[in-house]
PDB file of C-alpha atoms in Angstrom:
ATOM      1  CA  MET P   2      70.038  97.833  97.323  1.00  0.00           C
ATOM      2  CA  LEU P   3      72.338  98.562 100.263  1.00  0.00           C
ATOM      3  CA  TYR P   4      73.320 101.939 101.651  1.00  0.00           C
ATOM      4  CA  SER P   5      76.667 102.611 103.278  1.00  0.00           C
ATOM      5  CA  MET P   6      76.886 104.673 106.454  1.00  0.00           C
ATOM      6  CA  THR P   7      79.761 106.636 104.908  1.00  0.00           C
ATOM      7  CA  GLY P   8      78.851 109.721 102.916  1.00  0.00           C
ATOM      8  CA  TYR P   9      79.186 113.451 102.355  1.00  0.00           C
ATOM      9  CA  GLY P  10      76.624 116.083 101.475  1.00  0.00           C
ATOM     10  CA  ARG P  11      76.940 119.824 100.832  1.00  0.00           C
ATOM     11  CA  ALA P  12      74.392 122.518 100.004  1.00  0.00           C
ATOM     12  CA  GLU P  13      74.756 126.291  99.733  1.00  0.00           C
ATOM     13  CA  GLN P  14      72.219 129.002  98.976  1.00  0.00           C
ATOM     14  CA  THR P  15      71.667 132.721  99.481  1.00  0.00           C
ATOM     15  CA  ILE P  16      68.370 133.386 101.198  1.00  0.00           C
ATOM     16  CA  GLY P  17      67.512 137.081 101.418  1.00  0.00           C
ATOM     17  CA  ASP P  18      70.513 138.845 102.908  1.00  0.00           C
ATOM     18  CA  LYS P  19      72.053 135.632 104.292  1.00  0.00           C
ATOM     19  CA  ASN P  20      74.272 133.004 102.717  1.00  0.00           C
ATOM     20  CA  PHE P  21      73.718 129.500 104.149  1.00  0.00           C
ATOM     21  CA  LEU P  22      76.292 126.714 103.857  1.00  0.00           C
ATOM     22  CA  ILE P  23      75.563 123.179 105.099  1.00  0.00           C
ATOM     23  CA  GLU P  24      78.144 120.378 105.175  1.00  0.00           C
ATOM     24  CA  ILE P  25      77.320 116.895 106.481  1.00  0.00           C
ATOM     25  CA  LYS P  26      79.738 113.984 106.925  1.00  0.00           C
ATOM     26  CA  SER P  27      78.759 110.497 108.039  1.00  0.00           C
ATOM     27  CA  LEU P  28      80.773 107.477 109.189  1.00  0.00           C
ATOM     28  CA  ASN P  29      79.729 104.075 110.500  1.00  0.00           C
ATOM     29  CA  GLY P  30      78.234 103.799 113.979  1.00  0.00           C
ATOM     30  CA  LYS P  31      75.919 101.468 115.877  1.00  0.00           C
ATOM     31  CA  GLN P  32      73.322 104.191 116.511  1.00  0.00           C
ATOM     32  CA  PHE P  33      72.639 107.730 115.311  1.00  0.00           C
ATOM     33  CA  ASP P  34      75.341 109.897 116.887  1.00  0.00           C
ATOM     34  CA  LEU P  35      75.205 113.574 115.862  1.00  0.00           C
ATOM     35  CA  ARG P  36      77.763 116.335 116.339  1.00  0.00           C
ATOM     36  CA  LEU P  37      76.033 119.549 115.306  1.00  0.00           C
ATOM     37  CA  ASN P  38      77.654 122.968 114.912  1.00  0.00           C
ATOM     38  CA  ILE P  39      75.156 125.754 114.229  1.00  0.00           C
ATOM     39  CA  PRO P  40      75.275 129.567 114.483  1.00  0.00           C
ATOM     40  CA  ALA P  41      73.270 131.515 117.056  1.00  0.00           C
ATOM     41  CA  LEU P  42      70.603 132.444 114.489  1.00  0.00           C
ATOM     42  CA  LEU P  43      69.597 128.779 114.228  1.00  0.00           C
ATOM     43  CA  LYS P  44      69.600 127.967 117.940  1.00  0.00           C
ATOM     44  CA  PRO P  45      65.798 128.304 118.245  1.00  0.00           C
ATOM     45  CA  TYR P  46      65.466 125.681 115.497  1.00  0.00           C
ATOM     46  CA  GLU P  47      68.126 123.261 116.799  1.00  0.00           C
ATOM     47  CA  PHE P  48      65.585 120.612 117.798  1.00  0.00           C
ATOM     48  CA  ASP P  49      64.018 120.710 114.322  1.00  0.00           C
ATOM     49  CA  VAL P  50      67.431 120.477 112.658  1.00  0.00           C
ATOM     50  CA  ARG P  51      68.345 117.433 114.756  1.00  0.00           C
ATOM     51  CA  ASN P  52      65.044 115.745 113.924  1.00  0.00           C
ATOM     52  CA  LEU P  53      65.506 116.309 110.188  1.00  0.00           C
ATOM     53  CA  LEU P  54      69.015 114.834 110.310  1.00  0.00           C
ATOM     54  CA  ASN P  55      67.886 111.861 112.394  1.00  0.00           C
ATOM     55  CA  GLU P  56      64.945 111.062 110.122  1.00  0.00           C
ATOM     56  CA  GLY P  57      66.984 111.495 106.949  1.00  0.00           C
ATOM     57  CA  LEU P  58      70.145 109.622 107.974  1.00  0.00           C
ATOM     58  CA  GLN P  59      68.868 107.041 110.508  1.00  0.00           C
ATOM     59  CA  ARG P  60      72.230 105.608 111.612  1.00  0.00           C
ATOM     60  CA  GLY P  61      75.888 106.544 111.719  1.00  0.00           C
ATOM     61  CA  SER P  62      78.313 108.921 113.340  1.00  0.00           C
ATOM     62  CA  VAL P  63      77.286 112.244 111.777  1.00  0.00           C
ATOM     63  CA  GLU P  64      78.982 115.641 111.803  1.00  0.00           C
ATOM     64  CA  CYS P  65      76.959 118.611 110.537  1.00  0.00           C
ATOM     65  CA  ASN P  66      78.430 122.100 110.196  1.00  0.00           C
ATOM     66  CA  ILE P  67      76.165 125.032 109.315  1.00  0.00           C
ATOM     67  CA  THR P  68      77.424 128.559 108.702  1.00  0.00           C
ATOM     68  CA  ILE P  69      75.562 131.763 107.930  1.00  0.00           C
ATOM     69  CA  LYS P  70      77.206 134.828 106.385  1.00  0.00           C
ATOM     70  CA  LEU P  71      75.423 138.175 106.186  1.00  0.00           C
ATOM     71  CA  ASN P  72      75.520 140.023 102.861  1.00  0.00           C
ATOM     72  CA  GLY P  73      75.701 143.828 102.662  1.00  0.00           C
ATOM     73  CA  ALA P  74      77.670 146.511 104.478  1.00  0.00           C
ATOM     74  CA  ASN P  75      75.233 147.962 107.000  1.00  0.00           C
ATOM     75  CA  LYS P  76      73.914 145.133 109.076  1.00  0.00           C
ATOM     76  CA  PRO P  77      72.982 145.615 112.754  1.00  0.00           C
ATOM     77  CA  VAL P  78      75.314 143.574 114.945  1.00  0.00           C
ATOM     78  CA  THR P  79      76.150 143.070 118.613  1.00  0.00           C
ATOM     79  CA  ILE P  80      79.504 142.256 120.176  1.00  0.00           C
ATOM     80  CA  ASN P  81      79.568 139.508 122.758  1.00  0.00           C
ATOM     81  CA  THR P  82      81.952 141.243 125.159  1.00  0.00           C
ATOM     82  CA  ASP P  83      82.035 138.371 127.659  1.00  0.00           C
ATOM     83  CA  LEU P  84      83.071 135.940 124.948  1.00  0.00           C
ATOM     84  CA  ALA P  85      85.657 138.416 123.583  1.00  0.00           C
ATOM     85  CA  LYS P  86      87.186 138.753 127.068  1.00  0.00           C
ATOM     86  CA  ALA P  87      87.257 134.982 127.438  1.00  0.00           C
ATOM     87  CA  TYR P  88      89.135 134.705 124.134  1.00  0.00           C
ATOM     88  CA  PHE P  89      91.582 137.510 124.997  1.00  0.00           C
ATOM     89  CA  GLN P  90      93.679 135.786 127.666  1.00  0.00           C
ATOM     90  CA  PRO P  91      94.471 132.524 125.809  1.00  0.00           C
ATOM     91  CA  VAL P  92      95.055 134.366 122.520  1.00  0.00           C
ATOM     92  CA  SER P  93      97.429 136.918 124.068  1.00  0.00           C
ATOM     93  CA  GLN P  94      99.207 134.185 126.025  1.00  0.00           C
ATOM     94  CA  LEU P  95      99.720 132.170 122.847  1.00  0.00           C
ATOM     95  CA  ALA P  96     101.066 135.269 121.054  1.00  0.00           C
ATOM     96  CA  ASN P  97     103.590 135.895 123.858  1.00  0.00           C
ATOM     97  CA  GLU P  98     104.717 132.260 123.850  1.00  0.00           C
ATOM     98  CA  LEU P  99     105.268 132.393 120.101  1.00  0.00           C
ATOM     99  CA  GLY P 100     106.969 135.805 120.269  1.00  0.00           C
ATOM    100  CA  LEU P 101     104.372 137.444 118.054  1.00  0.00           C
ATOM    101  CA  ALA P 102     103.189 141.050 118.106  1.00  0.00           C
ATOM    102  CA  THR P 103     100.059 141.626 120.186  1.00  0.00           C
ATOM    103  CA  GLY P 104      98.889 144.770 118.438  1.00  0.00           C
ATOM    104  CA  ASP P 105      96.348 142.964 116.245  1.00  0.00           C
ATOM    105  CA  ILE P 106      94.795 140.805 118.969  1.00  0.00           C
ATOM    106  CA  LEU P 107      91.498 142.702 118.951  1.00  0.00           C
ATOM    107  CA  SER P 108      90.992 142.277 115.217  1.00  0.00           C
ATOM    108  CA  THR P 109      91.805 138.587 115.585  1.00  0.00           C
ATOM    109  CA  ILE P 110      89.332 138.123 118.430  1.00  0.00           C
ATOM    110  CA  LEU P 111      86.571 139.890 116.518  1.00  0.00           C
ATOM    111  CA  LYS P 112      86.923 137.283 113.768  1.00  0.00           C
ATOM    112  CA  LEU P 113      86.428 134.352 116.145  1.00  0.00           C
ATOM    113  CA  PRO P 114      83.087 132.480 116.112  1.00  0.00           C
ATOM    114  CA  ASP P 115      80.081 134.186 117.717  1.00  0.00           C
ATOM    115  CA  VAL P 116      81.997 137.260 118.956  1.00  0.00           C
ATOM    116  CA  ILE P 117      80.093 139.422 116.476  1.00  0.00           C
ATOM    117  CA  THR P 118      76.524 138.296 115.877  1.00  0.00           C
ATOM    118  CA  PRO P 119      73.496 139.837 114.196  1.00  0.00           C
ATOM    119  CA  SER P 120      71.425 141.889 116.580  1.00  0.00           C
ATOM    120  CA  THR P 121      68.323 139.991 115.458  1.00  0.00           C
ATOM    121  CA  GLU P 122      68.791 136.494 116.869  1.00  0.00           C
ATOM    122  CA  MET P 123      65.950 134.841 114.914  1.00  0.00           C
ATOM    123  CA  LEU P 124      65.268 133.701 111.391  1.00  0.00           C
ATOM    124  CA  SER P 125      61.970 134.648 109.835  1.00  0.00           C
ATOM    125  CA  GLU P 126      59.489 131.870 109.067  1.00  0.00           C
ATOM    126  CA  ALA P 127      60.173 132.282 105.354  1.00  0.00           C
ATOM    127  CA  GLU P 128      63.941 132.017 105.895  1.00  0.00           C
ATOM    128  CA  TRP P 129      63.500 128.904 108.022  1.00  0.00           C
ATOM    129  CA  SER P 130      61.321 127.303 105.354  1.00  0.00           C
ATOM    130  CA  HIS P 131      63.995 127.907 102.698  1.00  0.00           C
ATOM    131  CA  PHE P 132      66.717 126.678 105.039  1.00  0.00           C
ATOM    132  CA  GLU P 133      64.732 123.506 105.821  1.00  0.00           C
ATOM    133  CA  ASN P 134      64.604 122.664 102.114  1.00  0.00           C
ATOM    134  CA  LEU P 135      68.329 123.372 101.819  1.00  0.00           C
ATOM    135  CA  LEU P 136      69.067 120.987 104.700  1.00  0.00           C
ATOM    136  CA  LYS P 137      66.963 118.284 103.033  1.00  0.00           C
ATOM    137  CA  GLU P 138      68.981 118.816  99.853  1.00  0.00           C
ATOM    138  CA  ALA P 139      72.265 118.246 101.735  1.00  0.00           C
ATOM    139  CA  ILE P 140      70.809 115.101 103.350  1.00  0.00           C
ATOM    140  CA  ALA P 141      69.707 113.829  99.921  1.00  0.00           C
ATOM    141  CA  GLN P 142      73.212 114.390  98.540  1.00  0.00           C
ATOM    142  CA  LEU P 143      74.724 112.432 101.424  1.00  0.00           C
ATOM    143  CA  ASN P 144      72.270 109.566 100.907  1.00  0.00           C
ATOM    144  CA  ASN P 145      73.129 109.471  97.192  1.00  0.00           C
ATOM    145  CA  HIS P 146      76.779 109.155  98.184  1.00  0.00           C
ATOM    146  CA  ARG P 147      75.803 106.379 100.608  1.00  0.00           C
ATOM    147  CA  LYS P 148      73.936 104.602  97.827  1.00  0.00           C
ATOM    148  CA  GLU P 149      76.988 104.571  95.555  1.00  0.00           C
ATOM    149  CA  GLU P 150      79.173 103.266  98.385  1.00  0.00           C
ATOM    150  CA  GLY P 151      76.509 100.656  99.113  1.00  0.00           C
ATOM    151  CA  LYS P 152      76.750  99.224  95.588  1.00  0.00           C
ATOM    152  CA  SER P 153      80.396  98.301  96.166  1.00  0.00           C
ATOM    153  CA  ILE P 154      79.616  96.768  99.549  1.00  0.00           C
ATOM    154  CA  GLU P 155      76.755  94.703  98.122  1.00  0.00           C
ATOM    155  CA  ALA P 156      78.928  93.403  95.290  1.00  0.00           C
ATOM    156  CA  ASP P 157      81.590  92.304  97.762  1.00  0.00           C
ATOM    157  CA  LEU P 158      79.029  90.643 100.062  1.00  0.00           C
ATOM    158  CA  LEU P 159      77.635  88.637  97.153  1.00  0.00           C
ATOM    159  CA  VAL P 160      81.148  87.387  96.377  1.00  0.00           C
ATOM    160  CA  ARG P 161      81.590  86.302 100.019  1.00  0.00           C
ATOM    161  CA  LEU P 162      78.207  84.580  99.973  1.00  0.00           C
ATOM    162  CA  LYS P 163      79.023  82.758  96.742  1.00  0.00           C
ATOM    163  CA  ASN P 164      82.329  81.531  98.169  1.00  0.00           C
ATOM    164  CA  ILE P 165      80.609  80.230 101.304  1.00  0.00           C
ATOM    165  CA  GLU P 166      78.019  78.391  99.195  1.00  0.00           C
ATOM    166  CA  GLU P 167      80.783  76.819  97.086  1.00  0.00           C
ATOM    167  CA  GLN P 168      82.514  75.475 100.201  1.00  0.00           C
ATOM    168  CA  GLN P 169      79.142  74.296 101.499  1.00  0.00           C
ATOM    169  CA  GLN P 170      78.586  72.362  98.273  1.00  0.00           C
ATOM    170  CA  LEU P 171      82.048  70.808  98.608  1.00  0.00           C
ATOM    171  CA  ILE P 172      81.170  69.640 102.137  1.00  0.00           C
ATOM    172  CA  THR P 173      77.965  68.077 100.789  1.00  0.00           C
ATOM    173  CA  GLU P 174      80.005  66.146  98.237  1.00  0.00           C
ATOM    174  CA  LEU P 175      82.521  65.015 100.866  1.00  0.00           C
ATOM    175  CA  GLU P 176      79.876  63.826 103.352  1.00  0.00           C
ATOM    176  CA  PRO P 177      79.335  60.280 101.906  1.00  0.00           C
ATOM    177  CA  LEU P 178      83.097  59.741 101.685  1.00  0.00           C
ATOM    178  CA  ARG P 179      83.490  60.858 105.293  1.00  0.00           C
ATOM    179  CA  ARG P 180      81.085  58.185 106.527  1.00  0.00           C
ATOM    180  CA  THR P 181      82.982  55.488 104.610  1.00  0.00           C
ATOM    181  CA  LYS P 182      86.308  56.716 106.009  1.00  0.00           C
ATOM    182  CA  ILE P 183      84.953  56.666 109.563  1.00  0.00           C
ATOM    183  CA  LYS P 184      83.669  53.114 109.184  1.00  0.00           C
ATOM    184  CA  GLU P 185      86.898  51.843 107.594  1.00  0.00           C
ATOM    185  CA  GLY P 186      88.993  53.601 110.216  1.00  0.00           C
ATOM    186  CA  LEU P 187      87.117  52.041 113.153  1.00  0.00           C
ATOM    187  CA  MET P 188      87.239  48.565 111.596  1.00  0.00           C
ATOM    188  CA  LYS P 189      90.966  48.895 111.047  1.00  0.00           C
ATOM    189  CA  VAL P 190      91.540  49.901 114.674  1.00  0.00           C
ATOM    190  CA  LEU P 191      89.487  46.935 115.897  1.00  0.00           C
ATOM    191  CA  GLU P 192      91.271  44.465 113.608  1.00  0.00           C
ATOM    192  CA  GLU P 193      94.693  45.722 114.697  1.00  0.00           C
ATOM    193  CA  ASN P 194      93.949  45.736 118.421  1.00  0.00           C
ATOM    194  CA  VAL P 195      91.262  43.055 118.918  1.00  0.00           C
ATOM    195  CA  GLY P 196      91.419  40.871 115.842  1.00  0.00           C
ATOM    196  CA  LYS P 197      88.900  40.497 113.075  1.00  0.00           C
ATOM    197  CA  GLU P 198      87.411  37.346 114.537  1.00  0.00           C
ATOM    198  CA  ASN P 199      87.010  38.778 118.072  1.00  0.00           C
ATOM    199  CA  TYR P 200      84.321  41.425 117.504  1.00  0.00           C
ATOM    200  CA  ASP P 201      80.678  41.172 116.449  1.00  0.00           C
ATOM    201  CA  PRO P 202      80.115  42.837 113.029  1.00  0.00           C
ATOM    202  CA  ASN P 203      76.425  43.371 113.782  1.00  0.00           C
ATOM    203  CA  ARG P 204      77.223  45.159 117.034  1.00  0.00           C
ATOM    204  CA  LEU P 205      79.819  47.195 115.175  1.00  0.00           C
ATOM    205  CA  GLU P 206      77.200  48.293 112.637  1.00  0.00           C
ATOM    206  CA  GLN P 207      74.870  49.387 115.448  1.00  0.00           C
ATOM    207  CA  GLU P 208      77.603  51.386 117.128  1.00  0.00           C
ATOM    208  CA  LEU P 209      78.607  52.961 113.817  1.00  0.00           C
ATOM    209  CA  ILE P 210      75.036  54.052 113.144  1.00  0.00           C
ATOM    210  CA  TYR P 211      74.824  55.649 116.604  1.00  0.00           C
ATOM    211  CA  TYR P 212      78.216  57.352 116.220  1.00  0.00           C
ATOM    212  CA  ILE P 213      77.519  58.663 112.710  1.00  0.00           C
ATOM    213  CA  GLU P 214      74.144  60.051 113.810  1.00  0.00           C
ATOM    214  CA  LYS P 215      75.911  62.047 116.541  1.00  0.00           C
ATOM    215  CA  ILE P 216      78.243  63.683 114.022  1.00  0.00           C
ATOM    216  CA  ASP P 217      75.632  64.089 111.283  1.00  0.00           C
ATOM    217  CA  ILE P 218      75.741  67.601 109.753  1.00  0.00           C
ATOM    218  CA  SER P 219      72.710  67.435 107.483  1.00  0.00           C
ATOM    219  CA  GLU P 220      70.669  69.769 109.711  1.00  0.00           C
ATOM    220  CA  GLU P 221      73.478  72.313 109.787  1.00  0.00           C
ATOM    221  CA  GLN P 222      73.731  72.168 106.004  1.00  0.00           C
ATOM    222  CA  VAL P 223      70.004  72.731 105.547  1.00  0.00           C
ATOM    223  CA  ARG P 224      69.986  75.676 107.973  1.00  0.00           C
ATOM    224  CA  LEU P 225      73.052  77.263 106.376  1.00  0.00           C
ATOM    225  CA  ASN P 226      71.462  76.978 102.928  1.00  0.00           C
ATOM    226  CA  ASN P 227      68.323  78.630 104.300  1.00  0.00           C
ATOM    227  CA  HIS P 228      70.386  81.448 105.852  1.00  0.00           C
ATOM    228  CA  CYS P 229      72.125  82.045 102.504  1.00  0.00           C
ATOM    229  CA  ALA P 230      68.776  82.283 100.725  1.00  0.00           C
ATOM    230  CA  TYR P 231      67.384  84.620 103.380  1.00  0.00           C
ATOM    231  CA  PHE P 232      70.489  86.819 103.164  1.00  0.00           C
ATOM    232  CA  ARG P 233      69.860  87.309  99.450  1.00  0.00           C
ATOM    233  CA  THR P 234      66.184  88.017 100.105  1.00  0.00           C
ATOM    234  CA  VAL P 235      67.049  90.787 102.576  1.00  0.00           C
ATOM    235  CA  LEU P 236      69.535  92.290 100.115  1.00  0.00           C
ATOM    236  CA  ASN P 237      66.703  92.626  97.591  1.00  0.00           C
ATOM    237  CA  GLU P 238      64.175  94.065 100.031  1.00  0.00           C
ATOM    238  CA  SER P 239      63.141  97.692  99.778  1.00  0.00           C
ATOM    239  CA  GLY P 240      64.108 100.144 102.487  1.00  0.00           C
ATOM    240  CA  LEU P 241      67.281 101.929 103.529  1.00  0.00           C
ATOM    241  CA  SER P 242      68.361 100.319 106.791  1.00  0.00           C
ATOM    242  CA  LYS P 243      69.307  96.622 106.561  1.00  0.00           C
ATOM    243  CA  GLY P 244      72.662  96.463 108.321  1.00  0.00           C
ATOM    244  CA  LYS P 245      71.438  95.174 111.682  1.00  0.00           C
ATOM    245  CA  LYS P 246      69.270  92.446 110.139  1.00  0.00           C
ATOM    246  CA  LEU P 247      72.085  91.264 107.871  1.00  0.00           C
ATOM    247  CA  SER P 248      74.453  91.246 110.830  1.00  0.00           C
ATOM    248  CA  PHE P 249      72.094  88.963 112.767  1.00  0.00           C
ATOM    249  CA  ILE P 250      71.868  86.593 109.787  1.00  0.00           C
ATOM    250  CA  LEU P 251      75.667  86.396 109.593  1.00  0.00           C
ATOM    251  CA  GLN P 252      75.740  85.460 113.271  1.00  0.00           C
ATOM    252  CA  GLU P 253      73.527  82.484 112.379  1.00  0.00           C
ATOM    253  CA  PHE P 254      75.971  81.631 109.570  1.00  0.00           C
ATOM    254  CA  GLY P 255      78.699  81.432 112.194  1.00  0.00           C
ATOM    255  CA  ARG P 256      76.750  79.042 114.430  1.00  0.00           C
ATOM    256  CA  GLU P 257      76.122  76.549 111.631  1.00  0.00           C
ATOM    257  CA  ILE P 258      79.685  76.756 110.295  1.00  0.00           C
ATOM    258  CA  ASN P 259      81.195  76.284 113.768  1.00  0.00           C
ATOM    259  CA  THR P 260      78.959  73.283 114.493  1.00  0.00           C
ATOM    260  CA  THR P 261      79.884  71.750 111.145  1.00  0.00           C
ATOM    261  CA  GLY P 262      83.558  72.169 111.992  1.00  0.00           C
ATOM    262  CA  SER P 263      83.166  70.533 115.405  1.00  0.00           C
ATOM    263  CA  LYS P 264      81.490  67.480 113.827  1.00  0.00           C
ATOM    264  CA  ALA P 265      83.617  67.181 110.700  1.00  0.00           C
ATOM    265  CA  TYR P 266      86.410  64.757 111.696  1.00  0.00           C
ATOM    266  CA  ASP P 267      87.724  65.042 108.152  1.00  0.00           C
ATOM    267  CA  ALA P 268      90.729  67.061 106.965  1.00  0.00           C
ATOM    268  CA  ASN P 269      89.165  68.204 103.683  1.00  0.00           C
ATOM    269  CA  MET P 270      85.924  69.222 105.370  1.00  0.00           C
ATOM    270  CA  GLN P 271      87.853  71.111 108.049  1.00  0.00           C
ATOM    271  CA  LYS P 272      89.706  72.952 105.311  1.00  0.00           C
ATOM    272  CA  ALA P 273      86.389  73.940 103.734  1.00  0.00           C
ATOM    273  CA  VAL P 274      85.093  75.112 107.124  1.00  0.00           C
ATOM    274  CA  ILE P 275      88.176  77.306 107.624  1.00  0.00           C
ATOM    275  CA  LEU P 276      87.672  78.913 104.218  1.00  0.00           C
ATOM    276  CA  MET P 277      84.006  79.537 105.064  1.00  0.00           C
ATOM    277  CA  LYS P 278      84.999  81.188 108.341  1.00  0.00           C
ATOM    278  CA  ASP P 279      87.451  83.425 106.506  1.00  0.00           C
ATOM    279  CA  GLU P 280      84.768  84.562 104.052  1.00  0.00           C
ATOM    280  CA  LEU P 281      82.328  85.085 106.926  1.00  0.00           C
ATOM    281  CA  GLU P 282      84.733  87.398 108.774  1.00  0.00           C
ATOM    282  CA  LYS P 283      85.232  89.468 105.627  1.00  0.00           C
ATOM    283  CA  ALA P 284      81.460  89.755 105.242  1.00  0.00           C
ATOM    284  CA  LYS P 285      81.093  90.833 108.886  1.00  0.00           C
ATOM    285  CA  GLU P 286      83.673  93.594 108.352  1.00  0.00           C
ATOM    286  CA  GLN P 287      81.671  94.907 105.403  1.00  0.00           C
ATOM    287  CA  ILE P 288      78.367  94.754 107.296  1.00  0.00           C
ATOM    288  CA  LEU P 289      79.780  97.117 109.934  1.00  0.00           C
ATOM    289  CA  ASN P 290      79.490  99.926 107.372  1.00  0.00           C
ATOM    290  CA  VAL P 291      76.005  99.060 106.107  1.00  0.00           C
ATOM    291  CA  LEU P 292      73.182 101.380 107.101  1.00  0.00           C
TER     292      LEU P 292
END
């Protein structure tokens, strides 16, 4: 089973007098890259939040937005006057540029993030425990989404693999014919330019054996078959993160296919190699989004 790096998770719950909303989005990325937006109440737990996201998601470009809304009318709050002043100048300047009334600037500024905050800047241990479970729920939702996306990717990769194996089988069938064509072609050139009676057939056979050994592709075929089998084995392994390993295997595919192409000296085999390269590139594009 494969997991995509693309996914979305959302979880919301009221804990005591606070309403928590968590939204997580994930896209493909080489490493774990997190953009985290959290309210002041959660700042003391930021390191824990980052660790939970890292452990749960492993790889990808992740954006996590967490908001907390207080329920009830009489909640102790503080106004961040320095932040309000910092907001005032750009907001009033924008209003003047747009020709808008400036009478409601204060009410607008008070609605901006972190201008008004609870006077108690800490969650209780019980609230943190509930929030931790809520965050794990959002991560689980995102991973379920990744799993569904991964099914489509795996199906497509198996198609690419099957197409490569079909072209590989065609090359295996063409190999004996290629040897005959090479031998006939060299004999024809010699007969046309030297004359049939002017060259030693035994020496020609020796040279042909040496030449054909140099362009032999049997080792490349064996290795490519082994890589295909190993690719399927990795697909069936347990665990979430397989993208890097599968990417390395596809690199080995490329080496064997390229070497086969450089030794082919046959139009039909070259055509098969080109088709294999095309399928390989499509597989590589898909692997970029595998966890």
